[in-house]
PDB file of C-alpha atoms in Angstrom:
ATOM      1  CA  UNK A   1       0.075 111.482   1.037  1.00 71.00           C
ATOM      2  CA  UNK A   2       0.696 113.141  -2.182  1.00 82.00           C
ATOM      3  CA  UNK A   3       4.123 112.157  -3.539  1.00 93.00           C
ATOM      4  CA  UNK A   4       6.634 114.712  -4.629  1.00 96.00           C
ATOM      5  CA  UNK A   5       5.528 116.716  -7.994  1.00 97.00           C
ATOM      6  CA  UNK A   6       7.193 118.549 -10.012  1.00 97.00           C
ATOM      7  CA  UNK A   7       6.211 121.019 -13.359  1.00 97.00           C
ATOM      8  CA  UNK A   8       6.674 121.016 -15.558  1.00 97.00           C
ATOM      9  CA  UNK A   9       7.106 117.551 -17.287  1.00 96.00           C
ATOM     10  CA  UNK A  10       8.560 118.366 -20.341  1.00 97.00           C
ATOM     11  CA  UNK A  11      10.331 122.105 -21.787  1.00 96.00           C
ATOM     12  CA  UNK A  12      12.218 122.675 -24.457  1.00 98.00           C
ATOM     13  CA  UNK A  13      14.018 125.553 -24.926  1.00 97.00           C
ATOM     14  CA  UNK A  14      16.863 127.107 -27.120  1.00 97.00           C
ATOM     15  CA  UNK A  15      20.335 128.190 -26.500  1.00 97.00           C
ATOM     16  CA  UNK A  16      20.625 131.777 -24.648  1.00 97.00           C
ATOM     17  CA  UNK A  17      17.351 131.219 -22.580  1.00 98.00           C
ATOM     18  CA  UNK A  18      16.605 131.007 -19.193  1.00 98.00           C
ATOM     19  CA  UNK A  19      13.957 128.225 -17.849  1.00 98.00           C
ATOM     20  CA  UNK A  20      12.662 127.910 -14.201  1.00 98.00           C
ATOM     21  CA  UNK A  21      11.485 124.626 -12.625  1.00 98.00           C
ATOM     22  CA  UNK A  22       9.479 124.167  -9.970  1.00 98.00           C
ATOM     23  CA  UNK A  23       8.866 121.181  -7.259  1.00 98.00           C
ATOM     24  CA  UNK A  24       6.316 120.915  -4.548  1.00 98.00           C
ATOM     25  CA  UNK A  25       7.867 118.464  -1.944  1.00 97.00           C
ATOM     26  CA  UNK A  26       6.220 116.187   0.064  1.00 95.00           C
ATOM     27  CA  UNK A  27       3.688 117.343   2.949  1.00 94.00           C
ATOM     28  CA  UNK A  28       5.930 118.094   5.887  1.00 92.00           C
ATOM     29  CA  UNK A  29       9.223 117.754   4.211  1.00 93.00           C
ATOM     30  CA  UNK A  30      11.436 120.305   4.791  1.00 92.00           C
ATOM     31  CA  UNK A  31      14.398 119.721   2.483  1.00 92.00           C
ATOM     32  CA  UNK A  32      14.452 119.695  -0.850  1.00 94.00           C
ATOM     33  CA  UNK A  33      17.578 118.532  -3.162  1.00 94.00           C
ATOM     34  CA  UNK A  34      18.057 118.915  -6.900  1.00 96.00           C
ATOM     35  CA  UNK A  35      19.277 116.531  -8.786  1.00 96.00           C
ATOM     36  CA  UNK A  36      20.823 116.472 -12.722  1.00 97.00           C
ATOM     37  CA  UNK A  37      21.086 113.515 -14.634  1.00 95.00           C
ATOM     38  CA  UNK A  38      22.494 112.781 -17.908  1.00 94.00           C
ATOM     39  CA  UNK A  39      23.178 109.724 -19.675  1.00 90.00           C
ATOM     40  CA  UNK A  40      26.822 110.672 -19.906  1.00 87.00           C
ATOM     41  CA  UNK A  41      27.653 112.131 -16.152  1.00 89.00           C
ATOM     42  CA  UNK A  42      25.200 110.321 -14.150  1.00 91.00           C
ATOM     43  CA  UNK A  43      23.162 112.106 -10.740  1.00 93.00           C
ATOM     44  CA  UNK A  44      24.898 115.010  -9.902  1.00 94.00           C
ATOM     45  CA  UNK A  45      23.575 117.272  -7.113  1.00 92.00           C
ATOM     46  CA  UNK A  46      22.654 120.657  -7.424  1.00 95.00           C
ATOM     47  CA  UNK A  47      21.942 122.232  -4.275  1.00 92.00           C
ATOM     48  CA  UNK A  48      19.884 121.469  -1.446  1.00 92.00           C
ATOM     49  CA  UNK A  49      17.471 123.314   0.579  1.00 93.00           C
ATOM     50  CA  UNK A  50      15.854 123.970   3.866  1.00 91.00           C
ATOM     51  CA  UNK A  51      14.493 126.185   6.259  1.00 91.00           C
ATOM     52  CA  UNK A  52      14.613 128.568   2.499  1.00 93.00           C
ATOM     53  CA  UNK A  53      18.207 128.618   3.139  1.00 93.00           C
ATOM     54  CA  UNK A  54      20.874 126.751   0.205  1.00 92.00           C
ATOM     55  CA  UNK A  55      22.920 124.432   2.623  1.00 89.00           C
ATOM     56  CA  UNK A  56      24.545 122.429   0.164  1.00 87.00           C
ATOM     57  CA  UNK A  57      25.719 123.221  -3.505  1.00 90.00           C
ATOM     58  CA  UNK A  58      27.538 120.918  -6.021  1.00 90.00           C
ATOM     59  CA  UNK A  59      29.893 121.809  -8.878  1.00 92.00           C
ATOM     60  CA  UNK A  60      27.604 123.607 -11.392  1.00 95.00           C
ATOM     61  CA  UNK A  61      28.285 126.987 -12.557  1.00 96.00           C
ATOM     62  CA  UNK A  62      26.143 129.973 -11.015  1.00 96.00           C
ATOM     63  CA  UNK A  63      23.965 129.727 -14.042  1.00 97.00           C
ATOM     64  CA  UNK A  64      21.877 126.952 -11.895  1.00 98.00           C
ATOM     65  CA  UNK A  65      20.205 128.516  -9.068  1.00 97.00           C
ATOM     66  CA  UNK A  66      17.528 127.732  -6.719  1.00 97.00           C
ATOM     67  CA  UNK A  67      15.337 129.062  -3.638  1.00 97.00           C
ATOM     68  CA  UNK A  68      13.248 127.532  -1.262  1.00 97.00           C
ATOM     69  CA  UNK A  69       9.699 129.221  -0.245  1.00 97.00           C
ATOM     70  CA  UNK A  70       8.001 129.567   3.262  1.00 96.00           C
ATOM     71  CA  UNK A  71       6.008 126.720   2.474  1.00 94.00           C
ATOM     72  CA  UNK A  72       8.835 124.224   1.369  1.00 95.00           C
ATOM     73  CA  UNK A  73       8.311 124.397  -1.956  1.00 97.00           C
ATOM     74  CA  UNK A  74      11.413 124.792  -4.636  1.00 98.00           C
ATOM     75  CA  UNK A  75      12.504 126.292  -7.526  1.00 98.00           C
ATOM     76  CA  UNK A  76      15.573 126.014  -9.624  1.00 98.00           C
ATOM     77  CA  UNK A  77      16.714 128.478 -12.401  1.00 98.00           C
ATOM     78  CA  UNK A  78      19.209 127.560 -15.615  1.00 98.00           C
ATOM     79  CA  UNK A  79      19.989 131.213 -17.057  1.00 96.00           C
ATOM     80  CA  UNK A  80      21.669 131.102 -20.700  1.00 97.00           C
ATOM     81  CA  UNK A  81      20.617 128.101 -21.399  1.00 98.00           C
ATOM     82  CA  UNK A  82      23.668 125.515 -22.844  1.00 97.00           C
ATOM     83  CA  UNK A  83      23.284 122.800 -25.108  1.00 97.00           C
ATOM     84  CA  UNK A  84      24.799 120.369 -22.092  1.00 96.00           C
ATOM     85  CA  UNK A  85      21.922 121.670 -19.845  1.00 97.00           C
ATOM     86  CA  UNK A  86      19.801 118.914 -21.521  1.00 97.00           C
ATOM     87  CA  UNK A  87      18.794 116.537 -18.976  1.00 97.00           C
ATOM     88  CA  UNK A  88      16.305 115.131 -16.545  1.00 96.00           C
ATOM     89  CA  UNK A  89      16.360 117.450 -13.667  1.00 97.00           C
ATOM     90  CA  UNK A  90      15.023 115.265 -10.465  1.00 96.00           C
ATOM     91  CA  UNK A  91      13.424 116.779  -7.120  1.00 96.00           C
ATOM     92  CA  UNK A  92      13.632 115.035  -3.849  1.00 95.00           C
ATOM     93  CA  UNK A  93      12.689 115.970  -0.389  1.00 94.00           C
ATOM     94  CA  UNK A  94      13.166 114.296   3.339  1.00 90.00           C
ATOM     95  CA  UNK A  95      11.507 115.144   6.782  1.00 87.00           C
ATOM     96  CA  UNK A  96      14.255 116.852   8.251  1.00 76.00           C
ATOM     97  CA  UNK A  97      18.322 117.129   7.724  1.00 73.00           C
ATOM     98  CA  UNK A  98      19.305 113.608   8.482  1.00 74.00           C
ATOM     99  CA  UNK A  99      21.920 111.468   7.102  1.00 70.00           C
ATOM    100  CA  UNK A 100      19.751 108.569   7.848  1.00 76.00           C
ATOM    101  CA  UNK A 101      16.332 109.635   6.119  1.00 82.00           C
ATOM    102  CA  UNK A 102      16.100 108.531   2.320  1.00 88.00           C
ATOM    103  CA  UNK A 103      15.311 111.299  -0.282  1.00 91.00           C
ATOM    104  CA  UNK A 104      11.695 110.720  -1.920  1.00 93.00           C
ATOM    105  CA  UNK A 105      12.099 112.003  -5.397  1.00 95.00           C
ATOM    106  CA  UNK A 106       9.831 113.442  -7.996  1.00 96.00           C
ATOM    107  CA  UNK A 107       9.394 112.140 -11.457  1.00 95.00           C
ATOM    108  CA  UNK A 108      11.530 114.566 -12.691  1.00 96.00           C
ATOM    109  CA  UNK A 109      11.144 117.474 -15.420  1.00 97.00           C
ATOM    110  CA  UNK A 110      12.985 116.686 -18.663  1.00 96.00           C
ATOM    111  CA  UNK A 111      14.314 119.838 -20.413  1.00 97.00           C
ATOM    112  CA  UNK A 112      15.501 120.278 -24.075  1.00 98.00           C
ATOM    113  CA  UNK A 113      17.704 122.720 -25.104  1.00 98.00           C
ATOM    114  CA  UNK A 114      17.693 123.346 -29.116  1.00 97.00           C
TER     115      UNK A 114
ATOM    116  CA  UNK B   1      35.365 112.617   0.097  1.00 71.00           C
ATOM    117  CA  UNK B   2      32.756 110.186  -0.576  1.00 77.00           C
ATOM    118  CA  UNK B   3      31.838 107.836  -3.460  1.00 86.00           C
ATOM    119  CA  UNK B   4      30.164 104.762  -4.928  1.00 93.00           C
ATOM    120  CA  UNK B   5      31.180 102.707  -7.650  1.00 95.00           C
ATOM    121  CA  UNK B   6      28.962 100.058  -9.942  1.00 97.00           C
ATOM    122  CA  UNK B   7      31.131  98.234 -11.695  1.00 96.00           C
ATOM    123  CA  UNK B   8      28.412  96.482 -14.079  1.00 96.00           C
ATOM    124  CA  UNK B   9      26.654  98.747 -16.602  1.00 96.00           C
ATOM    125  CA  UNK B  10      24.363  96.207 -16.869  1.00 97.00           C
ATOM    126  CA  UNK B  11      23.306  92.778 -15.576  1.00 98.00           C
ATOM    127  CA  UNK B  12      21.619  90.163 -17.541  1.00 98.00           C
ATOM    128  CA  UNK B  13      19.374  87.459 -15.709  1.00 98.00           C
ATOM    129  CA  UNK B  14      16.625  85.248 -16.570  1.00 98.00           C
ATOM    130  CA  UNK B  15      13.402  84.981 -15.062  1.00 98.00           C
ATOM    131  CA  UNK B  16      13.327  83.195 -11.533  1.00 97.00           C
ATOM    132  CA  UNK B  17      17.454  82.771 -11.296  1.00 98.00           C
ATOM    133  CA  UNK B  18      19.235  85.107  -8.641  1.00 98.00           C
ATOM    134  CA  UNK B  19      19.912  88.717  -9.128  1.00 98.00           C
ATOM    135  CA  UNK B  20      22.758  90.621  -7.601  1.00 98.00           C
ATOM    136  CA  UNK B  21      23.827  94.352  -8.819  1.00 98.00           C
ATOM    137  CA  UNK B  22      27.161  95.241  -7.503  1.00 98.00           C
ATOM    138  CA  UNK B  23      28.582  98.458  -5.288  1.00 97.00           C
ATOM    139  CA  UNK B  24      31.604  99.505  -3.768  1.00 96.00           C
ATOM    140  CA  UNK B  25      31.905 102.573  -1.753  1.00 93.00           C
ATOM    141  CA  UNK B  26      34.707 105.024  -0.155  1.00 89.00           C
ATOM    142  CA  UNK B  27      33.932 107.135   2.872  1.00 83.00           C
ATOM    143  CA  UNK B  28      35.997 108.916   5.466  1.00 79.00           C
ATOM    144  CA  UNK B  29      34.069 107.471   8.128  1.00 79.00           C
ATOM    145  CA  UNK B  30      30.829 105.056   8.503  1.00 82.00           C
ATOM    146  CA  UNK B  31      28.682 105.372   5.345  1.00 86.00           C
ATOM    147  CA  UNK B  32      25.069 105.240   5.178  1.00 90.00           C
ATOM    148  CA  UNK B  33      24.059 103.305   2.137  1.00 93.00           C
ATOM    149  CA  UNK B  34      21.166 102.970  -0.177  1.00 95.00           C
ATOM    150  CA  UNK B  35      19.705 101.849  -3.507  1.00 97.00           C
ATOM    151  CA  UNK B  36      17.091 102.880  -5.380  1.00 97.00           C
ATOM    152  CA  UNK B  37      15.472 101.892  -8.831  1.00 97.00           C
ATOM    153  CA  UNK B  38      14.240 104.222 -11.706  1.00 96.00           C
ATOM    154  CA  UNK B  39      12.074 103.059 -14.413  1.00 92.00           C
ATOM    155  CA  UNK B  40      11.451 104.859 -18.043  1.00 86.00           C
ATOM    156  CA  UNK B  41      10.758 108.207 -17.645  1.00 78.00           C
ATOM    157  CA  UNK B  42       9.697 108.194 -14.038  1.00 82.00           C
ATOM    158  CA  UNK B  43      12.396 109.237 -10.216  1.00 87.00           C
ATOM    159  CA  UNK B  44      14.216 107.547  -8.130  1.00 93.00           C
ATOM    160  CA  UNK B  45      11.947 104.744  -6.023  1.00 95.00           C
ATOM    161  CA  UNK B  46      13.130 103.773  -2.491  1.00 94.00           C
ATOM    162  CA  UNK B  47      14.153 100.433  -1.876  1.00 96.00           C
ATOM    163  CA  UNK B  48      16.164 100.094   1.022  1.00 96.00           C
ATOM    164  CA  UNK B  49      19.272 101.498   3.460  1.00 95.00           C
ATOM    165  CA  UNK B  50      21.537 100.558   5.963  1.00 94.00           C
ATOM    166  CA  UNK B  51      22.521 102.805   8.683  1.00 91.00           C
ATOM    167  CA  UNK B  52      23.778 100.748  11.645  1.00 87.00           C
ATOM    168  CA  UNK B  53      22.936  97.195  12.841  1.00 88.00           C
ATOM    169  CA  UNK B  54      22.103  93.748  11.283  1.00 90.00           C
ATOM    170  CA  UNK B  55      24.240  93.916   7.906  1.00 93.00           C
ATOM    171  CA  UNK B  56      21.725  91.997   6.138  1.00 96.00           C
ATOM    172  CA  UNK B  57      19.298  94.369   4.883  1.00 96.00           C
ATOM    173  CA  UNK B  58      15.288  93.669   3.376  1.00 96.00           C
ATOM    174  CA  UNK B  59      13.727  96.076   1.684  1.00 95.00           C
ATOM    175  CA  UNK B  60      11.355  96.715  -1.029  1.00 92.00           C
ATOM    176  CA  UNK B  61       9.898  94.116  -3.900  1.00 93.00           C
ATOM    177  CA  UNK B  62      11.736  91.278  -2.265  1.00 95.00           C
ATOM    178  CA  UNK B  63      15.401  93.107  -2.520  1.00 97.00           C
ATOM    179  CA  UNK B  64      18.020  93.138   0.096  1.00 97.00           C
ATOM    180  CA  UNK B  65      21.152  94.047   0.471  1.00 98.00           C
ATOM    181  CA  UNK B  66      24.230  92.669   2.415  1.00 96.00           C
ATOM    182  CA  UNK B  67      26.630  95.215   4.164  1.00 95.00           C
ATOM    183  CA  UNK B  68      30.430  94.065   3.870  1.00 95.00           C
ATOM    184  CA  UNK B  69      32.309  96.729   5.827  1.00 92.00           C
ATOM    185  CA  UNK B  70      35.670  94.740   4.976  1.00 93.00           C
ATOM    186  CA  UNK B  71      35.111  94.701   1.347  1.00 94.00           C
ATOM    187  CA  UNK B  72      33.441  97.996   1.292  1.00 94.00           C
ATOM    188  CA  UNK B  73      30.650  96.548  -0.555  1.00 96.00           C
ATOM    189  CA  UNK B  74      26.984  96.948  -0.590  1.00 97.00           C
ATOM    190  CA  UNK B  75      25.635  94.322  -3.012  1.00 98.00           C
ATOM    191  CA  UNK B  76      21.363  94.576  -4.084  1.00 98.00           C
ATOM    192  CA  UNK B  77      20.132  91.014  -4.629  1.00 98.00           C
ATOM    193  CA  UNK B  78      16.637  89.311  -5.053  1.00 98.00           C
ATOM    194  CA  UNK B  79      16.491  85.722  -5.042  1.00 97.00           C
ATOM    195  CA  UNK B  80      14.331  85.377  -8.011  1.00 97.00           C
ATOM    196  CA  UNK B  81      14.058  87.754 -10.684  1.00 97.00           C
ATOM    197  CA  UNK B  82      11.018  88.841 -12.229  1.00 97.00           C
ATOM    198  CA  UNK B  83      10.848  90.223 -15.777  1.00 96.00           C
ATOM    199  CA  UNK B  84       9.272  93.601 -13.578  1.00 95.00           C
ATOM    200  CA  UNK B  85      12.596  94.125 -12.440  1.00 96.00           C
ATOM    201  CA  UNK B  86      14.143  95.303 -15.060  1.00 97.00           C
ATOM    202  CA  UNK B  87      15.257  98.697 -15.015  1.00 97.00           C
ATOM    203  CA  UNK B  88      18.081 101.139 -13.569  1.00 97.00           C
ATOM    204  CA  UNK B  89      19.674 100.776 -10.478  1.00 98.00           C
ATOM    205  CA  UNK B  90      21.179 102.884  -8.109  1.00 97.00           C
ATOM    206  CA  UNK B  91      23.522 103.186  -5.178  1.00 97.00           C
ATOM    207  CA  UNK B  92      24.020 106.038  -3.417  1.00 94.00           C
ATOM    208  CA  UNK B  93      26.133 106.706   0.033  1.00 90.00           C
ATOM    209  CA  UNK B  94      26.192 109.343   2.568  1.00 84.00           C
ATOM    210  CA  UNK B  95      29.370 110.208   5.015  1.00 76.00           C
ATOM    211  CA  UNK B  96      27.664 111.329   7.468  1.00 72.00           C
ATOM    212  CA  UNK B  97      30.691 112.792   9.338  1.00 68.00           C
ATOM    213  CA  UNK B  98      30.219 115.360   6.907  1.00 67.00           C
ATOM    214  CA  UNK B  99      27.765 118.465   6.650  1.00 65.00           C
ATOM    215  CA  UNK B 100      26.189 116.513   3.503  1.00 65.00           C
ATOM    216  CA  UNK B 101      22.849 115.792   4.768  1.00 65.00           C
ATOM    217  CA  UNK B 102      20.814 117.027   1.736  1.00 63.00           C
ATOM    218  CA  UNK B 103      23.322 115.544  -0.811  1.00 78.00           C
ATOM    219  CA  UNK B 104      23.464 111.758  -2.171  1.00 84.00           C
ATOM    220  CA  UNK B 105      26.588 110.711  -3.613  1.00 88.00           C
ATOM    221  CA  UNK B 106      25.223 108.184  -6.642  1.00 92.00           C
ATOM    222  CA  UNK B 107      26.766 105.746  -8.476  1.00 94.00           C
ATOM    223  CA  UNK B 108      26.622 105.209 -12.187  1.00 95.00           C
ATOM    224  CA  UNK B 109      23.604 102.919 -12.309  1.00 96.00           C
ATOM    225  CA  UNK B 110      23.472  99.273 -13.495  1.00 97.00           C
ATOM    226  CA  UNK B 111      20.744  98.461 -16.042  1.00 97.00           C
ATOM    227  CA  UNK B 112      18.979  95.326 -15.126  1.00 98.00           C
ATOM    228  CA  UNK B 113      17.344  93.131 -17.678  1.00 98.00           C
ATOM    229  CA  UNK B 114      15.400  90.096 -17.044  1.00 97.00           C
ATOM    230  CA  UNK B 115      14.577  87.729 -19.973  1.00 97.00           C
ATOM    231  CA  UNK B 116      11.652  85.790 -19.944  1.00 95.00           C
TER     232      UNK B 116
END
């Protein structure tokens, strides 16, 4: 099975823009999770979806935004781009909603705001 | 409210000696633990959970993990390093007495090096 991908690898972009990332989750996963990590805050979630409905969000402001298609796959939008917004932004999907079932996570998509 | 704590940011080791990385959680109820390992530039990699049973568990690459429900500990060792496992680990709980079913509650990391 094809692991989780996500595109694209690299962006960079400058203050006041808007960027949208995209992740294709594993073959029968149904829930997909977003994931920001910096050097100096660690992982923090983003939101988490399934069934194309957010079930979960974290503490970012509504400039981060997301949406789940028909066929599992995810995207996540960053409107007004920030200097902070620099980061690794990680993907990672599971089966089902389970507390049990690890996440399987993409390599990530490292964006650059200028 | 849930949360993990690493206390090490990073763990120095030579080649073939032990290897333990350090975590501490806080949970409302029973946690589900896990750790996983991230190289340069690449995600997260699996290496192992506990959920319920045997607190002693293997995963991955020769790691394990002991569960210590009195100490609220979760501790990652290998009982010989390699100079392959160097890299960033994670721990990361779940309460799951709460709706957080998509959402992983990481620690900080601990950065592994292995000297030849």
């Amino acid at each position: 099975k094809a692991g989780v991908t996500q595109t694209p690898r690299y962006l960079i972009k400058t203050r006041g823009q808007q960027v949208t990332l995209s992740c294709s989750p594993i073959s029968g996963h149904r829930s997909v999770s977003w994931y920001q990590q910096t050097p100096g805050q660690g992982l923090q979630f983003l939101f988490e979806y399934f069934s194309e409905t957010q079930r979960n969000k974290g503490n970012f402001p509504g400039r981060f935004s997301g949406r789940q298609f028909s066929n599992s796959r995810s995207e996540m939008n960053v409107s007004t781009l920030e200097l902070g917004d620099s980061a690794l932004y990680l993907c990672a999907s599971s089966p089902k909603r389970s507390s049990y079932n690890e996440q399987f996570f993409g390599p990530g998509t490292r964006l650059t705001v200028l | 409210a849930q949360s993990v704590a690493q206390p090490e940011d990073q763990v120095n080791v030579a080649e073939g000696n032990p290897l333990t990385v350090k975590c501490t959680y806080s949970v409302s109820g029973n946690p589900y633990l896990f750790w996983y390992v991230q190289y340069p530039n690449r995600g997260l990699q699996f290496l192992l959970k506990y959920i319920t049973g045997d607190n002693l568990v293997k995963g991955s690459y020769g790691f394990e993990a002991e569960f210590n429900k009195s100490q609220t500990s979760f501790h990652l060792k290998k009982p010989s390093a390699l100079v392959s496992d160097s890299a960033l680990y994670f721990c990361a709980v779940r309460d799951p007495s709460t709706d957080s079913w998509g959402k992983f509650q990481f620690g900080a990391g601990t950065q592994v090096v292995v000297t030849p």
